[in-house]
Coordinates of C-alpha atoms and ligand atoms in Angstrom, one line a residue:
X1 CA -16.2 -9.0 11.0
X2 CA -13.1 -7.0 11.3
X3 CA -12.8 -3.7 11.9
X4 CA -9.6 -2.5 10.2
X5 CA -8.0 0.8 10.0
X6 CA -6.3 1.4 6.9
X7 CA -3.6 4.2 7.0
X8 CA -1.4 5.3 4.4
X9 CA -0.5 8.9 2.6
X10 CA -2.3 8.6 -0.7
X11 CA -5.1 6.8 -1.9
X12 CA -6.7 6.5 -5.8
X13 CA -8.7 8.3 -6.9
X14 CA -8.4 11.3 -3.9
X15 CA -4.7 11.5 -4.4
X16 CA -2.2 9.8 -6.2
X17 CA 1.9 10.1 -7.0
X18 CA 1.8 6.4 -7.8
X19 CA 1.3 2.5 -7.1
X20 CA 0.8 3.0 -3.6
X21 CA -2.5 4.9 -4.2
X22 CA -4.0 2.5 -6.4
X23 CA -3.7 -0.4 -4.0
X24 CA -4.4 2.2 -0.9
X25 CA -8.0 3.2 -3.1
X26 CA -8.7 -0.5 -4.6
X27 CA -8.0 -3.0 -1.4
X28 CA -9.8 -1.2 1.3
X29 CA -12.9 -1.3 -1.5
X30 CA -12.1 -5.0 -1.7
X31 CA -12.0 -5.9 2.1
X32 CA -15.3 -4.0 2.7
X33 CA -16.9 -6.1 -0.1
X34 CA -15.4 -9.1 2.2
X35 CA -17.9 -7.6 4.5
X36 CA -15.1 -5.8 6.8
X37 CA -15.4 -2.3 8.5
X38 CA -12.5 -0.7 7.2
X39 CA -11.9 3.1 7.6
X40 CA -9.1 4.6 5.5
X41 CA -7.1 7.1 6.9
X42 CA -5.3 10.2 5.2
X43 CA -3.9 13.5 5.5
X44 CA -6.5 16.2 4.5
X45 CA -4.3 17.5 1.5
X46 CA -5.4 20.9 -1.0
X47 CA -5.6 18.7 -3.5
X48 CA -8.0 15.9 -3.0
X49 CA -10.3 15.0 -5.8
X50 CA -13.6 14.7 -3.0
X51 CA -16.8 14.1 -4.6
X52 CA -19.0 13.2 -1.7
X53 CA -19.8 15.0 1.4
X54 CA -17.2 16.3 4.1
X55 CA -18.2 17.0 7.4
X56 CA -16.3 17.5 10.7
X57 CA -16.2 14.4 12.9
X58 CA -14.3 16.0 15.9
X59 CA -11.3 17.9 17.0
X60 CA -8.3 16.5 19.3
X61 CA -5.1 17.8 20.4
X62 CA -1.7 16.8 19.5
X63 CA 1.1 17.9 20.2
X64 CA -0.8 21.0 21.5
X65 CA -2.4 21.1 18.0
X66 CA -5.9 21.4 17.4
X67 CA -6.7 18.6 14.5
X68 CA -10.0 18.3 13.5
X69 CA -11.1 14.8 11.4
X70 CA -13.5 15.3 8.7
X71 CA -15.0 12.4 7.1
X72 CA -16.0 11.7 3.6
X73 CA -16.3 8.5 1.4
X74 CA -13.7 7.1 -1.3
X75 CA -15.8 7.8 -4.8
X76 CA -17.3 5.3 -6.2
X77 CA -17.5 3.2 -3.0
X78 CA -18.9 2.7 0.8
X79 CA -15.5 3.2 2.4
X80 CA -15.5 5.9 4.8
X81 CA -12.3 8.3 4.9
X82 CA -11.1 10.3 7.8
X83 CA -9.1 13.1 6.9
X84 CA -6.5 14.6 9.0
X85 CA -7.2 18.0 8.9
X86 CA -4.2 20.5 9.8
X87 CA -4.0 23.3 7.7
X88 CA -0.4 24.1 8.2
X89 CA 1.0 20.9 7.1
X90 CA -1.4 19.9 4.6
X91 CA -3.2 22.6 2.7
X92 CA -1.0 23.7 0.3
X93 CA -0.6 22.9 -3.5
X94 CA 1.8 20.3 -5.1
X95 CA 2.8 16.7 -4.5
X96 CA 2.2 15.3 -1.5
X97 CA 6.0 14.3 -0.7
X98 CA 8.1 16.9 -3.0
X99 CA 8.4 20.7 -4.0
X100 CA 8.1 21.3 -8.0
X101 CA 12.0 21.1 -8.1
X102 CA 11.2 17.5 -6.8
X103 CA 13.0 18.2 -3.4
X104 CA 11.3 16.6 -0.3
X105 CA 9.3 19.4 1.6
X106 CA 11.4 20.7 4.6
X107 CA 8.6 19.8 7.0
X108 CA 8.4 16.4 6.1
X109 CA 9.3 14.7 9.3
X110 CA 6.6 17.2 11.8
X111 CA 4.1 16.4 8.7
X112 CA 4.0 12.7 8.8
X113 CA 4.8 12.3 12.5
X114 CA 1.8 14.2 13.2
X115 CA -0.4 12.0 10.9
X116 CA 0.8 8.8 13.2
X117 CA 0.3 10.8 16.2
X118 CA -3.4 11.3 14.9
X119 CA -3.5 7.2 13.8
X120 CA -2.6 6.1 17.1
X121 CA -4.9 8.2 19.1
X122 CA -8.1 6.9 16.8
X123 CA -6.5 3.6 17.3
X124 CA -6.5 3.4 20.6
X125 CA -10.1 5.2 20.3
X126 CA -9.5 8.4 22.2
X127 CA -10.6 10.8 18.9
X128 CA -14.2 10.6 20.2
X129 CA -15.4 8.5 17.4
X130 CA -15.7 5.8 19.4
X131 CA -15.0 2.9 17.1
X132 CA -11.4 1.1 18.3
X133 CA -10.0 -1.2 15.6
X134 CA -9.2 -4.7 15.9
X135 CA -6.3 -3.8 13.1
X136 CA -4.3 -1.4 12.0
X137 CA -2.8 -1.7 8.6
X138 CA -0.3 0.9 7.7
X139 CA 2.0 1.3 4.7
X140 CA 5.3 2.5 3.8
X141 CA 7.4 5.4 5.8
X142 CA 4.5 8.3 6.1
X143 CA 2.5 5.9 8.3
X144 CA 5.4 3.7 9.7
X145 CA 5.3 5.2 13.1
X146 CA 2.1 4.0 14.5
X147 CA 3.3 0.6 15.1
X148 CA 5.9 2.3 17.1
X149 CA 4.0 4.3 19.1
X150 CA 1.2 1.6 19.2
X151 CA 4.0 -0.8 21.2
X152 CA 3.7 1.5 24.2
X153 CA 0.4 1.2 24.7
X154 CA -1.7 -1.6 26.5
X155 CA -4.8 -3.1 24.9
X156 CA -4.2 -1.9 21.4
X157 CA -5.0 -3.3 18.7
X158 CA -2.4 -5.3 16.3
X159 CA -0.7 -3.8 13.5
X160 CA 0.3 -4.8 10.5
X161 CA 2.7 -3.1 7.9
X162 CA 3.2 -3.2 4.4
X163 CA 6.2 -2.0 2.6
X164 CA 5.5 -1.1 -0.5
X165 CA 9.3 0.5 -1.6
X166 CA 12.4 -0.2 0.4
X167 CA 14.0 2.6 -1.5
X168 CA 12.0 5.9 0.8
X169 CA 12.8 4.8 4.2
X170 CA 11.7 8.0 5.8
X171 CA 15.1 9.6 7.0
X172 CA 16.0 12.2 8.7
X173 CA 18.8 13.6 11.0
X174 CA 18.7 12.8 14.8
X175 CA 17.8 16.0 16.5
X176 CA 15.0 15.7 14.7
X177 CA 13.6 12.8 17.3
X178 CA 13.8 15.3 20.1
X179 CA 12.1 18.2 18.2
X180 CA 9.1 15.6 17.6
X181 CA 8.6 15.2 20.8
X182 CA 8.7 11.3 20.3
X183 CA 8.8 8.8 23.1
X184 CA 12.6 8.1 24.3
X185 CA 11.8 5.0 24.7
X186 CA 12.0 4.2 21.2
X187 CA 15.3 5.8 20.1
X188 CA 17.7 3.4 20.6
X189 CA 19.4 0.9 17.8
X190 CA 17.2 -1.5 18.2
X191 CA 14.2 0.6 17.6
X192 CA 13.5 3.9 15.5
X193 CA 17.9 4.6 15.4
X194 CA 19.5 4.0 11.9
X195 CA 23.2 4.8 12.3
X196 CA 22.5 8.2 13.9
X197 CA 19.2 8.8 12.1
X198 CA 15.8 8.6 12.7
X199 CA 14.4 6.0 10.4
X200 CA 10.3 6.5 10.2
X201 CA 10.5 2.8 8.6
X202 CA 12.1 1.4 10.8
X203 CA 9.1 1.3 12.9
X204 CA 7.0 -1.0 11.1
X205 CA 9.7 -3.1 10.4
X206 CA 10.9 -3.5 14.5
X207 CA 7.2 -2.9 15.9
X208 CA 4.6 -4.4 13.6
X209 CA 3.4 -7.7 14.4
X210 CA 3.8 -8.6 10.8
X211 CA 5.3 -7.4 8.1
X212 CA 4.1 -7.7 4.6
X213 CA 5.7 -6.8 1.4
X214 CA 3.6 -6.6 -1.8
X215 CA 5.0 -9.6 -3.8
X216 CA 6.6 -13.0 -2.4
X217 CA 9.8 -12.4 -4.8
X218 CA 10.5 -8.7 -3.1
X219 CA 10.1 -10.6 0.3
X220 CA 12.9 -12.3 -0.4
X221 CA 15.2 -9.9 -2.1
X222 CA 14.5 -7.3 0.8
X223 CA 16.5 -9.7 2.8
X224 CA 19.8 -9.2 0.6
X225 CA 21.7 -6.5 0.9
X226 CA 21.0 -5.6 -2.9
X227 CA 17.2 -4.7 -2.3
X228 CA 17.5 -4.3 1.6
X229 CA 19.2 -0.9 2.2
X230 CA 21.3 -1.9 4.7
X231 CA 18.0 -3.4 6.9
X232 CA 18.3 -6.7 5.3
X233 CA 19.8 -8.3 8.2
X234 CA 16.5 -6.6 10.5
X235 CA 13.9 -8.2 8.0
X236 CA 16.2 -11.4 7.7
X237 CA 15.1 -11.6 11.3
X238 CA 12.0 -10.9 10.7
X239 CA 11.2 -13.6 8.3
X240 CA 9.2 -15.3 10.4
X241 CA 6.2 -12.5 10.8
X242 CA 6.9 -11.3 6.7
X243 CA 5.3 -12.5 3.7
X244 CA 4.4 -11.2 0.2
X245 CA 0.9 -10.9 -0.6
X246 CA 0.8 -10.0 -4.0
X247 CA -1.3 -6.6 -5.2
X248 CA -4.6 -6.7 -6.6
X249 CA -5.9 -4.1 -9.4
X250 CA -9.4 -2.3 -9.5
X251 CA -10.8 -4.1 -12.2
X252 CA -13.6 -1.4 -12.4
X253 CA -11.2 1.0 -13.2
X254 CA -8.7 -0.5 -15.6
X255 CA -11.2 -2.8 -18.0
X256 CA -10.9 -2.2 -21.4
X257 CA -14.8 -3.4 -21.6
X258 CA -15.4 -0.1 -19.9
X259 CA -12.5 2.4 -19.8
X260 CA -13.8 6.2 -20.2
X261 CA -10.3 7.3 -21.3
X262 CA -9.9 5.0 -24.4
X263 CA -11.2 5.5 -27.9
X264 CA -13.0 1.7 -28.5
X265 CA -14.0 -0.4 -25.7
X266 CA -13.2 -4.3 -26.3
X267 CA -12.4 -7.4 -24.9
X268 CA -10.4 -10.6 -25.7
X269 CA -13.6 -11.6 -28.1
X270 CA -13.2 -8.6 -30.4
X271 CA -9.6 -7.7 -29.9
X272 CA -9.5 -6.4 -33.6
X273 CA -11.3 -3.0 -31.6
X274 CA -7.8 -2.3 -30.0
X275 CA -6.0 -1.7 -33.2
X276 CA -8.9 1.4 -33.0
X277 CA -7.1 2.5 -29.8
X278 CA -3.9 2.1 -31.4
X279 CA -5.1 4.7 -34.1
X280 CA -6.3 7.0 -32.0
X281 CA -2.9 7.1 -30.0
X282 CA -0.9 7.4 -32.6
X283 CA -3.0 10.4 -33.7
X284 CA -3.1 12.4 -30.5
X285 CA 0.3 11.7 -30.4
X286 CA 1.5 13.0 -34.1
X287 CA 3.1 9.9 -35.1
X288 CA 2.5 8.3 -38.2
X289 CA -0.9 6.3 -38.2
X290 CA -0.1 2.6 -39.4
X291 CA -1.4 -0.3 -37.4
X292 CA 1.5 -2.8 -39.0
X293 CA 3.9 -1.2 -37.1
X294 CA 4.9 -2.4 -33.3
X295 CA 4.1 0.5 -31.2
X296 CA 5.8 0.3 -27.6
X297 CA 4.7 2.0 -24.6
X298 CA 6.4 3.5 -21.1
X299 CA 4.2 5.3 -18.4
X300 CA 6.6 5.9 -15.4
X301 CA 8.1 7.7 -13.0
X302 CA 11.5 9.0 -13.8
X303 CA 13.5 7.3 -11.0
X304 CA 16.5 5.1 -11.3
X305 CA 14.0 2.2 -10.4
X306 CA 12.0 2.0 -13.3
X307 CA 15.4 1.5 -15.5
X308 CA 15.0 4.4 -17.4
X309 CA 18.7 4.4 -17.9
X310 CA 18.6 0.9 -20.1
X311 CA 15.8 2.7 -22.1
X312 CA 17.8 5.8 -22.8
X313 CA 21.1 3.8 -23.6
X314 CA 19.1 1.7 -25.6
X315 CA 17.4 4.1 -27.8
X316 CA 19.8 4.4 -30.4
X317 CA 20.0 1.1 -31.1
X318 CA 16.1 0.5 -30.8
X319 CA 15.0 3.4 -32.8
X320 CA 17.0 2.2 -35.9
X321 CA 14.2 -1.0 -35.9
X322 CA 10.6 -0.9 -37.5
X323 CA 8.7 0.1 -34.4
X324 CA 7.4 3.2 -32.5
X325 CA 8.0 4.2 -29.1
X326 CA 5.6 6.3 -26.8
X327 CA 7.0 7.3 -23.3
X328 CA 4.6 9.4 -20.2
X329 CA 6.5 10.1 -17.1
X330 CA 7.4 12.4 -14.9
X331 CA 10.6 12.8 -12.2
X332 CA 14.2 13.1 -12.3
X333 CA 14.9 16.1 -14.4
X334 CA 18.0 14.8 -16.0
X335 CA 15.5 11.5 -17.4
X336 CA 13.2 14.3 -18.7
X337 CA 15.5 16.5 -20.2
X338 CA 17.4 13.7 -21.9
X339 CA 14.0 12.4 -23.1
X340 CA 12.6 15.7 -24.2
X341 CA 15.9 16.0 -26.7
X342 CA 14.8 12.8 -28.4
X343 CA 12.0 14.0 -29.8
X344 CA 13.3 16.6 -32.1
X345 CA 15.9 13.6 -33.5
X346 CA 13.0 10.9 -34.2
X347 CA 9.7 12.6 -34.4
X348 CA 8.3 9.6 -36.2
X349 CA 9.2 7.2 -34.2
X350 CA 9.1 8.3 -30.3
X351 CA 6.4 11.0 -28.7
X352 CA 7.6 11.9 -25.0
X353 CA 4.6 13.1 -22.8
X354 CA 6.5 14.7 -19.9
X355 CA 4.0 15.3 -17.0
X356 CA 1.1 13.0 -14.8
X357 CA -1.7 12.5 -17.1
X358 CA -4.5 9.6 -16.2
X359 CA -6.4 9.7 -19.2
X360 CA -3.1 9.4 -22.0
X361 CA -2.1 6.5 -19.1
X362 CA -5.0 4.6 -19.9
X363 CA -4.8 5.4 -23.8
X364 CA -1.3 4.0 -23.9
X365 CA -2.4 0.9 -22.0
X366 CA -5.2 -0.1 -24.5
X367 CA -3.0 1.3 -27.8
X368 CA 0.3 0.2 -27.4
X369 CA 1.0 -3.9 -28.5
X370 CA 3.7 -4.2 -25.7
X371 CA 4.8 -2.5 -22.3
X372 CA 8.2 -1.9 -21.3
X373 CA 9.1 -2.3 -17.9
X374 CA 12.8 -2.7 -17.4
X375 CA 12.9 -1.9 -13.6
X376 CA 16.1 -2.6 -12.0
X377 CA 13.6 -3.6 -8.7
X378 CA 10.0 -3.9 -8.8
X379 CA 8.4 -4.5 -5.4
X380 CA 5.1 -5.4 -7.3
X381 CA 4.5 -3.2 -10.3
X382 CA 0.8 -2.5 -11.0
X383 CA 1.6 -1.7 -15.1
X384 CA 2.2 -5.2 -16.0
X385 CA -0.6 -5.8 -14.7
X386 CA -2.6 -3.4 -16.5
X387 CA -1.1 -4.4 -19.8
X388 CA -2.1 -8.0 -19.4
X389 CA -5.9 -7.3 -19.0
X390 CA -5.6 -4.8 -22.1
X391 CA -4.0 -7.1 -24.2
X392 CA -0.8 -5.5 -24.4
X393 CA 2.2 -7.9 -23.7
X394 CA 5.2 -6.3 -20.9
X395 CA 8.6 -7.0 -21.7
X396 CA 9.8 -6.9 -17.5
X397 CA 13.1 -7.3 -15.9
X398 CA 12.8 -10.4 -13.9
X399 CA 12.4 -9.0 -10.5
X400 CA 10.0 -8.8 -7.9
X401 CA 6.1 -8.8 -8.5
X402 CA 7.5 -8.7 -12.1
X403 CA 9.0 -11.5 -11.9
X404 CA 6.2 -13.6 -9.5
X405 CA 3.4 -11.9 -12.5
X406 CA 4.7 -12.7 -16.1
X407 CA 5.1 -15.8 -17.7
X408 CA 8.2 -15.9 -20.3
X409 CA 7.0 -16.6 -23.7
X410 CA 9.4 -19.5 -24.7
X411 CA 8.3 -22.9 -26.8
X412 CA 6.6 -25.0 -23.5
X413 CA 5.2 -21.9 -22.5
X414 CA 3.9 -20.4 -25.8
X415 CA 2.6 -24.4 -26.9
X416 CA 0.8 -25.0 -23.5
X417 CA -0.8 -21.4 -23.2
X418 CA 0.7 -20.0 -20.0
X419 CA 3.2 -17.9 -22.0
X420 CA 2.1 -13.7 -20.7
X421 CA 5.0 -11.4 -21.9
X422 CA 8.6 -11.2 -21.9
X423 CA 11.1 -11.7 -19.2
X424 CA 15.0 -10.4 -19.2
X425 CA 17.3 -11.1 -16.7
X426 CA 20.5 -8.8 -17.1
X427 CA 20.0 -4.8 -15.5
X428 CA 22.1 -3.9 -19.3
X429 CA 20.7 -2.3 -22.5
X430 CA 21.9 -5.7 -24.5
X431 CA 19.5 -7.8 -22.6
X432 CA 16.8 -5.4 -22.9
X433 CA 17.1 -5.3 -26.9
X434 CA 17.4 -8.8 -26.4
X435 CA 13.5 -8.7 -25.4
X436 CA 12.4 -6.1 -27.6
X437 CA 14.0 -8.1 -30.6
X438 CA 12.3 -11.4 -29.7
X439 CA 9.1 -9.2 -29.0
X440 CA 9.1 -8.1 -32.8
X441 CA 9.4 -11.7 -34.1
X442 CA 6.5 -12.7 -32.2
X443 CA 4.7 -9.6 -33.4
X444 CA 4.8 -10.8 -37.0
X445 CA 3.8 -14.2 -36.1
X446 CA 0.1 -12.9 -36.1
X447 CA -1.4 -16.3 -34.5
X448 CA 1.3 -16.6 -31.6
X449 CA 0.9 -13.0 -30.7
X450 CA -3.1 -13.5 -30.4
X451 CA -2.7 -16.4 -28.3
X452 CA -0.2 -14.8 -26.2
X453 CA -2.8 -11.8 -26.0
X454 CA -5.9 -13.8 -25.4
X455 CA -3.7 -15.6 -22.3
X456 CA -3.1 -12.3 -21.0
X457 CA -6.5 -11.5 -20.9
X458 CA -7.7 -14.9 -19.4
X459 CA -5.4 -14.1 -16.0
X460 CA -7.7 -12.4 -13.6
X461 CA -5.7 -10.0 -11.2
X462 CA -8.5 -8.7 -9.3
X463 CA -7.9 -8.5 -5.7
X464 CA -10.7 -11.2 -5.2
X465 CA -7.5 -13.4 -3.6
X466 CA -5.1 -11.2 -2.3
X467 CA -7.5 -9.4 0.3
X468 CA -8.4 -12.7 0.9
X469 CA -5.0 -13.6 1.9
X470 CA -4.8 -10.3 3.9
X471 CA -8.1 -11.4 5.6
X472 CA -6.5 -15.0 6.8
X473 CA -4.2 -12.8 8.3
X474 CA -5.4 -10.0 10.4
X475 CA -7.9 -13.2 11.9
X476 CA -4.4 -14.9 12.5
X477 CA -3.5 -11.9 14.1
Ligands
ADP501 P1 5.3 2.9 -8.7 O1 4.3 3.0 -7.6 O2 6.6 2.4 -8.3 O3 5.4 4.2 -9.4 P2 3.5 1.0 -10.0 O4 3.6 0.3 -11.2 O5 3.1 0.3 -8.8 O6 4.8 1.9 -9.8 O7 2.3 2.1 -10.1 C1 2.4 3.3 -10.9 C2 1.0 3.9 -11.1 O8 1.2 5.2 -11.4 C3 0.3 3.2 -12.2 O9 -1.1 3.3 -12.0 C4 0.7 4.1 -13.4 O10 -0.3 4.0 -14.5 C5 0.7 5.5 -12.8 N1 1.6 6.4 -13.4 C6 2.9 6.5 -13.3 N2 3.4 7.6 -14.0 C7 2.3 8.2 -14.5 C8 2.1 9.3 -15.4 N3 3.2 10.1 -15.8 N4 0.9 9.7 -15.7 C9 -0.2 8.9 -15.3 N5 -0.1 7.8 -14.6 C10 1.2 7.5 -14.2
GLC502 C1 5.6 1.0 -4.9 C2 6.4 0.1 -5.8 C3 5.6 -0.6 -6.8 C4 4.3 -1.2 -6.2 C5 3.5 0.0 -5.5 C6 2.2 -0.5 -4.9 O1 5.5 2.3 -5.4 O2 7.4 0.8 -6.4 O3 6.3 -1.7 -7.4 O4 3.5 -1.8 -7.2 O5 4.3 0.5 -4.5 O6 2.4 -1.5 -4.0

């Protein structure tokens, strides 16, 4: 048995801005039903959604802080959280990361330098809990330090990093390394120095003793100067101790045998019950009930990632053909407001949700008959996923976990069964009609789309192998 500390800055159902919380709540569940002791760390926010018990575990000093840890459990599950309780930093409204103008909070760099203070010292089991991991898994920038720091000390424990989005590196000027109080010997170019700056990731990527990325396609683009950021070269090095292990989904929580958000539960068996779903959708959402025509669905962050730009040059073109068109997200206020406009000049055909809403999320994943995802990257993508166990088929750009998680639907494919969804390769509106068009022509072939339906649902993304793989490797470790 392992004992593993998980550390990362948002975890499903507690908190959540996106995929990072649904892996950070669903694979520690996963490795403690592999019979680990795992312990997930995260920063005592306002806003957690606790349902158990919290009680103070002990108080230690940082940076001549007092920071207490509390403990509770993750819902739903035996995992026991520590929370990293510093009012100051922490308990305050809002998102995590970002002010409601979705500018990054001006603190940033004390807030999340404090939490890898706080992971290091329970690391290295000086927090009076007395329980000293074997492993310490951290993941993206907010928890990026601890290998750092962890490199100095003797007798730790090994570390392991994921990256879970090359695009937040964790930033911020120079002076700020001095301010921090952070050791000097890590500021040099080789270590936590990125052209001037301090660069949180950049100490998981120098310092962990392995590197993991969340699908084997991203693990290779990060090492191209398209997807790297200007670290490619760094992780080229690297390559050795990096691999993708690709993410696992709570199959608790997204099974449309069970979902609480959705209208009619079903399963590959009764899939006629969706088309209930679909109803239901297209009510809540004001557009014109019909279960003939294709309905197409977007939950997303706003961002430049997710290729919201091919969807909005698109449009025009794609809301001139028989189908309808449902989009949830939240982000960039430009994508908003250009979205929001949209309505008033098709409300048959499109309905714009602007705003985070879990239940609707859930709707549109058991109502919709196909999922756009036109991401320009995709480190893993957990939608697609989703989709495939609801019986919805994703059109993807072929990138990243998108590309290592759908099959194309072309003749071999589509005859021998392995067909899952819709691939594109070109980052342009024309390729992404492209898909949509040969999406519709399948949709009228009622006996191709149930196969390619009932092969989604046969796939089985639970994290039952990828925590295995993560297993093999803390043991290698
Ligand atoms: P990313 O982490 O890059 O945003 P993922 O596909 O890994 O992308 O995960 C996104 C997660 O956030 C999914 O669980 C998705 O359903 C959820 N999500 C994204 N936007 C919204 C929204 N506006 N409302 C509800 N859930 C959302
Ligand atoms: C990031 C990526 C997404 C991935 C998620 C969880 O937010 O953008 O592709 O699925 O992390 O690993």
């Amino acid at each position: 048995m392992k004992k593993i500390l998980f550390v990362s800055s948002e975890a499903h159902p507690l908190i959540k801005t996106g995929g990072l919380a649904d892996v950070s709540g669903s694979l520690p569940k996963a490795l403690n039903e592999l019979s680990q002791s795992i312990h997930l760390l995260l920063p005592n926010y306002q806003g957690l959604n606790l349902t158990d018990p919290v009680h103070h575990r002990c108080t230690i000093r940082v940076n001549n802080c007092d920071i207490h840890i509390l403990e509770t459990r993750l819902p739903n599950s035996d995992v026991v959280v520590w929370l990293v309780d510093y009012p100051a930093f922490f308990d305050f409204a809002g998102n995590p990361y970002n002010d409601s103008q979705g500018n990054a909070w001006h603190n940033n760099a004390e807030r999340f330098s404090l939490f890898c203070k706080v992971a290091t010292e329970i690391a290295m089991d000086r927090a009076y809990l007395h329980w000293k991991p074997d492993i310490v898994h951290c993941n993206d920038w907010q928890s990026a330090l601890v290998p750092a720091l962890l490199s100095l000390e003797e007798d730790r424990p090994s570390t392991v990093f994921t990256i879970h989005n090359m695009a937040y590196q964790g930033l911020f000027p120079a002076e700020k390394y001095q301010e921090l109080n952070l050791p000097k010997q890590l500021w040099h170019p080789d270590g936590l120095e990125f052209y001037g700056m301090l660069s949180f990731i950049k100490g998981g990527v120098v310092y962990a003793d392995h590197i993991t990325t969340v699908s084997p396609t991203y693990a290779l683009e990060i090492q191209t100067s398209e997807f790297g950021y200007g670290l490619e070269g760094l992780l080229h090095h690297k390559q050795y101790i990096l691999s993708g292990i690709i993410n696992g989904i709570d199959t608790d929580i997204w099974n449309p045998e069970s979902d609480e958000h959705i209208a009619q539960h079903y399963n590959k068996e009764n899939l006629e019950n969706k088309t209930i779903n679909k109803t239901a959708l297209q009510q809540q959402l004001s557009l014109p009930v019909d279960e003939n025509i294709p309905v197409f669905g977007i939950v997303s962050r706003l961002a430049e990632q997710k290729g919201i730009d091919l969807i909005l040059d698109s449009l025009p073109d794609l809301l001139s053909m028989p189908l309808q068109l449902v989009i949830l997200g939240s982000g960039h206020h430009s994508f908003e407001h250009r979205l929001h406009n949209l309505i008033a000049l098709y409300p048959n055909k499109i309905s714009v949700t602007i705003g985070y809403d879990e239940a609707l999320a859930h709707l549109i994943e058991a109502g919709v008959d196909v999922f756009l995802m036109p991401s320009r990257f995709e480190p893993c993508g957990l939608n697609q996923l989703y989709s495939q166990r609801y019986g919805t088929i994703p059109i993807v750009r072929k990138t990243g976990g998108l590309a290592d998680t759908i099959i194309d639907a072309l003749p071999q494919s589509l005859e021998d069964n392995t067909a899952t969804g819709i691939a594109f390769h070109d980052a342009n509106a024309d390729s992404l009609l492209e898909a949509i068009k040969r999406a519709l022509v399948l949709f009228h072939q009622k006996d191709n789309w149930k196969a390619l339906q009932r092969n989604c649902m046969n796939k089985d993304f639970s994290w039952k192998n990828s925590a295995q793989q993560y297993l093999s490797l803390y043991n290698e470790l």
